[in-house]
Coordinates of C-alpha atoms in Angstrom, one line a residue:
X1 CA 25.8 1.9 24.0
X2 CA 22.5 2.5 22.3
X3 CA 23.3 0.0 19.5
X4 CA 24.3 -2.6 22.1
X5 CA 20.9 -2.2 23.8
X6 CA 19.1 -2.5 20.5
X7 CA 20.9 -5.7 19.6
X8 CA 20.4 -7.1 23.0
X9 CA 16.6 -6.5 22.7
X10 CA 16.6 -8.3 19.4
X11 CA 18.6 -11.2 20.7
X12 CA 16.2 -11.7 23.6
X13 CA 13.3 -11.6 21.1
X14 CA 14.7 -14.4 19.1
X15 CA 15.7 -16.7 22.0
X16 CA 12.2 -16.5 23.5
X17 CA 10.2 -19.7 23.7
X18 CA 8.9 -20.6 20.2
X19 CA 7.5 -17.4 18.7
X20 CA 6.3 -15.8 21.9
X21 CA 5.6 -12.1 21.6
X22 CA 7.9 -9.6 23.2
X23 CA 6.2 -8.2 26.2
X24 CA 7.5 -4.6 26.4
X25 CA 4.9 -2.3 27.7
X26 CA 6.2 0.9 26.3
X27 CA 6.3 -0.1 22.7
X28 CA 3.9 2.1 20.7
X29 CA 2.2 0.0 18.1
X30 CA -1.4 0.1 17.0
X31 CA -1.7 -2.8 14.6
X32 CA -0.3 -5.9 13.0
X33 CA 0.7 -5.6 9.4
X34 CA 0.8 -8.2 6.6
X35 CA 2.0 -8.1 3.0
X36 CA -0.8 -9.0 0.5
X37 CA -0.1 -11.1 -2.5
X38 CA -2.2 -11.3 -5.7
X39 CA -2.5 -14.7 -7.3
X40 CA -3.6 -15.3 -10.9
X41 CA -2.6 -19.0 -11.2
X42 CA -5.9 -20.5 -9.8
X43 CA -9.4 -20.8 -11.3
X44 CA -10.0 -17.2 -10.2
X45 CA -7.9 -14.3 -9.0
X46 CA -7.2 -14.5 -5.2
X47 CA -5.3 -12.7 -2.5
X48 CA -3.3 -13.9 0.4
X49 CA -1.4 -12.6 3.4
X50 CA 2.0 -13.9 4.5
X51 CA 2.0 -15.2 8.1
X52 CA 4.8 -16.5 10.4
X53 CA 3.6 -20.0 11.4
X54 CA 6.3 -21.4 13.7
X55 CA 9.7 -20.6 15.2
X56 CA 12.3 -23.3 14.7
X57 CA 16.1 -23.2 14.8
X58 CA 16.1 -19.5 15.6
X59 CA 14.0 -18.4 12.7
X60 CA 10.4 -18.2 11.6
X61 CA 8.7 -20.3 9.0
X62 CA 6.3 -18.5 6.7
X63 CA 3.1 -19.5 4.9
X64 CA 0.5 -17.8 2.7
X65 CA -3.1 -17.8 3.7
X66 CA -6.1 -16.7 1.6
X67 CA -7.9 -13.6 2.8
X68 CA -11.4 -14.6 3.5
X69 CA -13.9 -12.0 5.0
X70 CA -16.7 -14.5 5.0
X71 CA -15.3 -17.8 6.4
X72 CA -16.1 -18.8 10.0
X73 CA -12.7 -20.3 10.9
X74 CA -9.1 -20.2 10.0
X75 CA -7.8 -23.5 8.6
X76 CA -4.6 -24.6 7.0
X77 CA -2.2 -27.4 6.0
X78 CA -1.1 -29.0 9.3
X79 CA -1.5 -32.2 11.4
X80 CA -2.6 -32.8 14.9
X81 CA 0.0 -34.1 17.4
X82 CA -0.3 -34.8 21.0
X83 CA 3.2 -34.7 22.5
X84 CA 5.0 -33.3 25.4
X85 CA 7.7 -32.1 22.9
X86 CA 6.0 -31.4 19.6
X87 CA 9.1 -29.7 18.1
X88 CA 11.1 -32.9 18.2
X89 CA 8.1 -35.3 17.5
X90 CA 6.7 -33.4 14.5
X91 CA 7.5 -34.9 11.1
X92 CA 9.9 -32.8 8.9
X93 CA 8.2 -30.2 6.7
X94 CA 4.9 -30.4 8.5
X95 CA 3.2 -28.0 10.9
X96 CA 2.0 -29.8 14.1
X97 CA -0.8 -28.3 16.2
X98 CA -2.5 -29.2 19.5
X99 CA -5.8 -31.1 19.0
X100 CA -9.1 -30.1 20.5
X101 CA -11.1 -33.1 21.8
X102 CA -14.6 -33.8 20.6
X103 CA -15.5 -33.7 24.3
X104 CA -14.3 -30.2 24.9
X105 CA -16.8 -27.4 25.0
X106 CA -15.2 -25.4 22.1
X107 CA -15.9 -28.4 19.8
X108 CA -19.6 -28.3 20.7
X109 CA -19.8 -24.5 20.5
X110 CA -18.2 -24.3 17.1
X111 CA -20.4 -27.0 15.6
X112 CA -23.5 -25.2 17.1
X113 CA -22.4 -21.9 15.5
X114 CA -21.5 -23.3 12.1
X115 CA -23.8 -22.6 9.2
X116 CA -22.3 -25.5 7.1
X117 CA -24.8 -28.1 8.4
X118 CA -27.3 -29.0 5.7
X119 CA -25.0 -29.0 2.6
X120 CA -22.0 -30.9 4.1
X121 CA -21.7 -34.5 5.4
X122 CA -22.5 -35.1 9.1
X123 CA -19.7 -34.5 11.6
X124 CA -18.6 -37.6 13.4
X125 CA -16.0 -38.2 16.1
X126 CA -14.3 -40.8 14.0
X127 CA -10.6 -40.5 14.8
X128 CA -8.1 -40.1 17.6
X129 CA -4.8 -38.3 17.6
X130 CA -1.8 -40.7 17.9
X131 CA -0.5 -41.0 21.4
X132 CA -3.4 -39.1 22.8
X133 CA -6.3 -41.5 23.0
X134 CA -9.2 -38.9 22.7
X135 CA -11.4 -38.3 19.8
X136 CA -10.6 -35.3 17.6
X137 CA -13.1 -32.6 16.5
X138 CA -13.8 -32.5 12.8
X139 CA -15.8 -29.5 11.7
X140 CA -17.6 -28.6 8.5
X141 CA -16.2 -25.8 6.3
X142 CA -16.4 -24.8 2.7
X143 CA -13.5 -24.4 0.3
X144 CA -13.9 -20.7 -0.7
X145 CA -12.5 -21.4 -4.2
X146 CA -14.7 -24.3 -5.4
X147 CA -17.4 -24.4 -2.7
X148 CA -16.6 -28.0 -1.8
X149 CA -17.1 -29.2 1.7
X150 CA -14.0 -30.0 3.8
X151 CA -13.8 -31.4 7.3
X152 CA -10.6 -30.2 9.0
X153 CA -10.0 -30.9 12.7
X154 CA -10.2 -28.2 15.3
X155 CA -7.0 -27.2 17.2
X156 CA -5.5 -24.6 19.3
X157 CA -3.2 -22.5 17.0
X158 CA -0.7 -19.7 17.1
X159 CA 0.8 -17.5 14.5
X160 CA 3.1 -14.5 14.6
X161 CA 2.8 -11.1 12.9
X162 CA 4.9 -7.9 12.7
X163 CA 3.7 -5.1 14.9
X164 CA 3.3 -1.7 13.2
X165 CA 2.6 2.0 13.9
X166 CA 0.9 2.2 10.5
X167 CA 4.1 3.5 8.7
X168 CA 6.4 0.5 8.9
X169 CA 6.6 -3.0 10.3
X170 CA 8.7 -3.4 13.5
X171 CA 11.3 -5.9 14.4
X172 CA 8.9 -7.0 17.0
X173 CA 6.5 -10.0 16.7
X174 CA 3.1 -10.4 18.2
X175 CA 1.5 -13.7 18.9
X176 CA -1.9 -14.4 17.4
X177 CA -3.5 -17.2 19.4
X178 CA -6.8 -18.5 18.0
X179 CA -8.8 -21.7 17.4
X180 CA -8.2 -23.0 13.9
X181 CA -8.4 -26.3 12.0
X182 CA -5.9 -28.6 10.4
X183 CA -6.7 -30.1 6.9
X184 CA -4.6 -32.5 4.9
X185 CA -2.4 -31.2 2.0
X186 CA -4.7 -32.6 -0.7
X187 CA -7.4 -30.1 0.5
X188 CA -5.5 -27.3 -1.1
X189 CA -5.1 -28.6 -4.7
X190 CA -7.5 -25.9 -6.0
X191 CA -5.5 -23.1 -4.2
X192 CA -2.8 -20.9 -5.9
X193 CA 0.7 -22.1 -5.7
X194 CA 2.4 -21.7 -2.3
X195 CA -1.0 -20.9 -0.6
X196 CA -1.7 -23.4 2.1
X197 CA -4.4 -21.9 4.4
X198 CA -7.4 -19.6 4.8
X199 CA -7.4 -16.8 7.4
X200 CA -10.9 -15.8 8.5
X201 CA -11.6 -12.1 9.0
X202 CA -15.4 -12.4 9.1
X203 CA -17.7 -11.5 12.0
X204 CA -17.7 -15.2 13.2
X205 CA -17.0 -15.7 16.9
X206 CA -14.1 -17.9 15.7
X207 CA -12.6 -15.5 13.1
X208 CA -9.5 -13.4 14.0
X209 CA -11.4 -10.1 14.9
X210 CA -13.4 -11.8 17.7
X211 CA -10.3 -12.6 19.6
X212 CA -9.3 -9.0 19.9
X213 CA -12.6 -7.3 20.6
X214 CA -11.5 -6.5 24.2
X215 CA -7.8 -6.0 23.8
X216 CA -5.5 -3.1 23.1
X217 CA -5.4 -4.2 19.4
X218 CA -8.9 -3.1 18.1
X219 CA -11.1 -5.4 16.1
X220 CA -10.5 -3.6 12.8
X221 CA -9.3 -4.7 9.4
X222 CA -7.8 -2.3 6.8
X223 CA -7.5 -4.0 3.5
X224 CA -5.6 -2.7 0.4
X225 CA -5.6 -5.2 -2.5
X226 CA -2.8 -4.7 -5.1
X227 CA -3.7 -4.5 -8.8
X228 CA -0.6 -6.4 -9.8
X229 CA 1.1 -9.7 -8.7
X230 CA 4.5 -8.0 -8.9
X231 CA 4.1 -5.8 -5.9
X232 CA 2.6 -6.4 -2.4
X233 CA -0.5 -4.7 -1.1
X234 CA -1.1 -4.4 2.6
X235 CA -3.5 -5.6 5.3
X236 CA -3.6 -4.0 8.8
X237 CA -5.3 -5.6 11.8
X238 CA -5.8 -2.9 14.4
X239 CA -7.1 0.6 14.9
X240 CA -4.6 2.7 12.8
X241 CA -3.3 5.2 11.8
X242 CA -2.5 3.9 8.3
X243 CA -0.1 5.5 5.8
X244 CA 1.0 5.0 2.2
X245 CA 3.9 6.6 0.3
X246 CA 4.5 9.2 -0.9
X247 CA 2.0 10.8 1.5
X248 CA 3.7 9.7 4.7
X249 CA 2.0 12.4 6.8
X250 CA -1.5 11.6 5.6
X251 CA -3.5 9.2 7.7
X252 CA -5.6 7.3 5.2
X253 CA -8.6 7.3 7.6
X254 CA -8.9 11.1 6.8
X255 CA -9.6 10.2 3.2
X256 CA -12.4 7.8 3.8
X257 CA -16.2 8.0 3.7
X258 CA -18.0 5.7 6.2
X259 CA -21.2 3.7 5.8
X260 CA -22.7 1.3 8.3
X261 CA -21.7 -2.4 8.3
X262 CA -24.8 -4.6 8.4
X263 CA -25.2 -8.1 9.7
X264 CA -27.5 -10.9 8.7
X265 CA -28.5 -13.7 11.2
X266 CA -27.6 -16.4 8.7
X267 CA -24.2 -15.2 7.6
X268 CA -20.7 -14.2 8.9
X269 CA -20.2 -11.9 5.9
X270 CA -20.1 -8.1 5.8
X271 CA -22.9 -6.2 4.2
X272 CA -23.6 -2.6 3.3
X273 CA -26.7 -0.8 2.2
X274 CA -26.8 0.2 -1.4
X275 CA -29.9 2.3 -2.3
X276 CA -29.2 2.7 -6.0
X277 CA -26.7 2.3 -8.9
X278 CA -26.1 5.6 -10.8
X279 CA -24.8 5.9 -14.3
X280 CA -24.7 9.3 -15.9
X281 CA -27.4 10.9 -13.7
X282 CA -29.8 7.9 -14.1
X283 CA -30.3 5.3 -11.5
X284 CA -31.8 2.0 -10.6
X285 CA -33.1 1.4 -7.1
X286 CA -31.8 -1.6 -5.2
X287 CA -34.5 -3.1 -3.1
X288 CA -33.6 -3.8 0.6
X289 CA -30.7 -2.6 2.6
X290 CA -28.9 -5.9 3.5
X291 CA -28.5 -7.3 0.0
X292 CA -25.0 -6.0 -0.9
X293 CA -22.2 -8.3 0.3
X294 CA -18.5 -7.8 0.2
X295 CA -16.3 -10.7 -0.9
X296 CA -12.5 -11.3 -1.1
X297 CA -13.0 -14.6 -3.0
X298 CA -15.3 -13.4 -5.9
X299 CA -13.1 -11.7 -8.6
X300 CA -15.8 -9.4 -10.1
X301 CA -18.9 -7.6 -8.8
X302 CA -22.0 -9.7 -9.5
X303 CA -25.5 -8.3 -9.9
X304 CA -28.8 -9.9 -9.8
X305 CA -30.1 -10.4 -13.4
X306 CA -32.6 -7.6 -13.4
X307 CA -30.1 -5.1 -12.1
X308 CA -27.4 -6.4 -14.3
X309 CA -29.5 -6.0 -17.5
X310 CA -30.3 -2.4 -16.6
X311 CA -26.6 -1.6 -16.0
X312 CA -25.6 -3.2 -19.3
X313 CA -28.4 -1.3 -21.2
X314 CA -27.6 2.0 -19.6
X315 CA -23.8 1.7 -20.0
X316 CA -24.3 0.7 -23.6
X317 CA -26.3 3.9 -24.2
X318 CA -23.7 6.2 -22.6
X319 CA -20.8 4.5 -24.5
X320 CA -22.6 4.2 -27.8
X321 CA -19.8 6.1 -29.7
X322 CA -17.1 3.7 -28.5
X323 CA -16.1 0.8 -30.8
X324 CA -17.6 -2.5 -29.5
X325 CA -15.9 -5.9 -29.5
X326 CA -17.3 -9.4 -29.2
X327 CA -18.1 -10.4 -25.6
X328 CA -15.5 -12.4 -23.8
X329 CA -16.9 -14.6 -20.9
X330 CA -17.8 -13.9 -18.2
X331 CA -18.4 -10.4 -19.5
X332 CA -21.1 -9.3 -22.0
X333 CA -20.2 -5.7 -22.8
X334 CA -16.7 -5.3 -24.4
X335 CA -14.9 -2.6 -26.3
X336 CA -12.0 -2.3 -28.8
X337 CA -9.1 -0.9 -26.8
X338 CA -6.5 -1.2 -29.6
X339 CA -7.3 0.1 -33.1
X340 CA -4.9 -0.6 -35.9
X341 CA -2.0 -1.0 -33.4
X342 CA -2.9 2.3 -31.6
X343 CA -4.2 2.3 -28.0
X344 CA -7.7 3.8 -28.1
X345 CA -8.1 7.0 -26.1
X346 CA -11.4 6.1 -24.3
X347 CA -13.0 8.0 -21.5
X348 CA -15.3 5.5 -19.8
X349 CA -18.0 7.0 -17.5
X350 CA -18.0 6.1 -13.8
X351 CA -20.5 4.1 -12.0
X352 CA -21.7 5.1 -8.5
X353 CA -23.1 3.0 -5.7
X354 CA -25.5 5.4 -3.8
X355 CA -25.3 4.6 -0.1
X356 CA -27.3 5.6 3.0
X357 CA -26.8 9.1 4.4
X358 CA -26.0 10.5 0.9
X359 CA -22.6 8.8 0.5
X360 CA -21.4 7.6 -2.9
X361 CA -18.9 4.8 -3.6
X362 CA -17.5 5.8 -7.0
X363 CA -16.2 3.1 -9.3
X364 CA -13.7 4.7 -11.7
X365 CA -12.3 3.2 -14.9
X366 CA -9.4 1.4 -13.2
X367 CA -11.9 -0.7 -11.2
X368 CA -14.6 -0.8 -13.9
X369 CA -13.0 -1.8 -17.2
X370 CA -10.9 -5.0 -17.3
X371 CA -8.3 -5.3 -20.0
X372 CA -9.0 -8.9 -21.1
X373 CA -6.7 -9.1 -24.2
X374 CA -4.3 -6.6 -25.9
X375 CA -7.2 -5.5 -28.0
X376 CA -10.3 -5.9 -25.9
X377 CA -11.5 -4.4 -22.6
X378 CA -14.8 -5.2 -20.9
X379 CA -17.1 -3.8 -18.3
X380 CA -16.1 -6.0 -15.3
X381 CA -19.5 -6.8 -13.9
X382 CA -21.0 -10.3 -14.0
X383 CA -24.6 -11.6 -14.1
X384 CA -25.3 -13.3 -10.8
X385 CA -28.5 -14.9 -12.0
X386 CA -32.2 -14.2 -11.5
X387 CA -32.4 -16.1 -8.2
X388 CA -29.1 -14.8 -6.7
X389 CA -29.3 -14.6 -2.9
X390 CA -27.8 -11.1 -2.9
X391 CA -28.7 -8.2 -5.2
X392 CA -25.0 -7.2 -5.3
X393 CA -21.8 -8.9 -4.4
X394 CA -18.8 -6.5 -4.6
X395 CA -15.8 -8.4 -5.9
X396 CA -12.1 -7.9 -5.6
X397 CA -11.5 -6.2 -9.0
X398 CA -13.6 -3.4 -7.7
X399 CA -11.6 -3.3 -4.5
X400 CA -8.1 -3.2 -6.0
X401 CA -6.2 0.0 -5.2
X402 CA -9.1 1.0 -2.9
X403 CA -8.5 1.4 0.8
X404 CA -11.2 -0.4 2.8
X405 CA -11.4 0.0 6.6
X406 CA -13.7 -2.6 8.3
X407 CA -14.2 -0.9 11.7
X408 CA -15.8 -3.9 13.3
X409 CA -16.0 -2.3 16.8
X410 CA -18.1 0.5 15.4
X411 CA -19.8 -1.5 12.7
X412 CA -18.8 0.8 9.9
X413 CA -17.0 0.5 6.6
X414 CA -14.6 3.2 5.4
X415 CA -13.9 3.4 1.7
X416 CA -11.6 5.6 -0.4
X417 CA -12.6 4.8 -4.0
X418 CA -9.6 4.6 -6.2
X419 CA -6.3 5.6 -4.6
X420 CA -4.8 6.2 -8.0
X421 CA -6.8 9.4 -8.0
X422 CA -5.0 10.4 -4.9
X423 CA -1.5 9.8 -6.3
X424 CA -0.8 6.5 -4.5
X425 CA -1.7 2.8 -4.7
X426 CA -2.0 -0.3 -2.5
X427 CA 1.6 -1.2 -3.5
X428 CA 2.9 1.9 -1.7
X429 CA 3.2 0.7 1.9
X430 CA 6.7 1.0 3.2
X431 CA 7.6 -2.5 4.3
X432 CA 11.1 -1.4 5.3
X433 CA 11.5 -2.6 8.9
X434 CA 11.3 0.3 11.4
X435 CA 14.3 0.7 13.7
X436 CA 14.3 0.1 17.4
X437 CA 14.1 3.9 17.8
X438 CA 10.4 3.1 17.8
X439 CA 10.8 2.6 21.5
X440 CA 10.0 5.8 23.4

């Protein structure tokens, strides 16, 4: 009888209209969960989540969206279609979305809130959606890979995600209803293979967290980037708890140190205060408290030139006994990691970011030294230039196998430093689907 009830619930879920979420009030879930992919086939290393985009013929279609914690709006490869029956009118192999008119208030609001005004072409109400007769709403955005301007068209959008209790995904899907934008397929030529969208997790009023600020799912993003493309990392959207194997009884939040998340009036990005960079008991002060940005589209941490030069000089001193190698761009300090066919036994010193309230984010070797070739490893920091807007931009190599909790509701960032030191990694979430016994 119990099995029959479980199968009945699943059947009802799949015959619901499109990918409408199951409205069962006693299901205990605290987050949505997404597998994270690492891509190395574009101009720089990037990371995506896998989303369910539509429900057709009794099954979900899936697509990969870049993780962007700076972008103002989600956008992807789709077309606008005004129709009373979009499922039958939509061309094959295309996603069709409902257009937002240029006359609607949301079009005006987004354009007013966008920071992409001076560097992109003017926005014009130049087109109409076939069969609709109203002007569409093109908006200015930037491609996070190459920085080029794009003008996708605003729409009402819906995706689906697996619910989770932090240990497993459930066989229950939750709708994510947001404003997004449709761009033509040629807008994604610079993207990794099989990635056809950008999911915005920034503090923009049109990014995903803003839609859940007053719901039972909390505006919180927990990000764990994998260090390999052969295994999935994990992204949670929600309050937690969060677990990784083999420590299935340890809530990762208990391992985190927290520091305030800072905002800037001219940016949707997330910032933290870094007071100093410390290498072997010596430090350089970082002027200002809102100059350290976190980015999921920059592959390596970049430092303003004066800070970068100090780091390189200091790190050269504390590693003077290690065999050097010729620099390999974009790095300037490299080491021999293979000597006469033997892997060198090298103990690289850590680097610490000294944060407010006495907290330290320690960058260990796994996030500090990049193996560039079989024989050469380099300090994975990059010179951001003398006129860089930000003193520090923390890139994804320094985030891999670190657990980061963006607690947007409480404006704080939780960080673990390397999970490898805690006998786990970002590839250790249990994506085995939880059973219907999750129902109380």
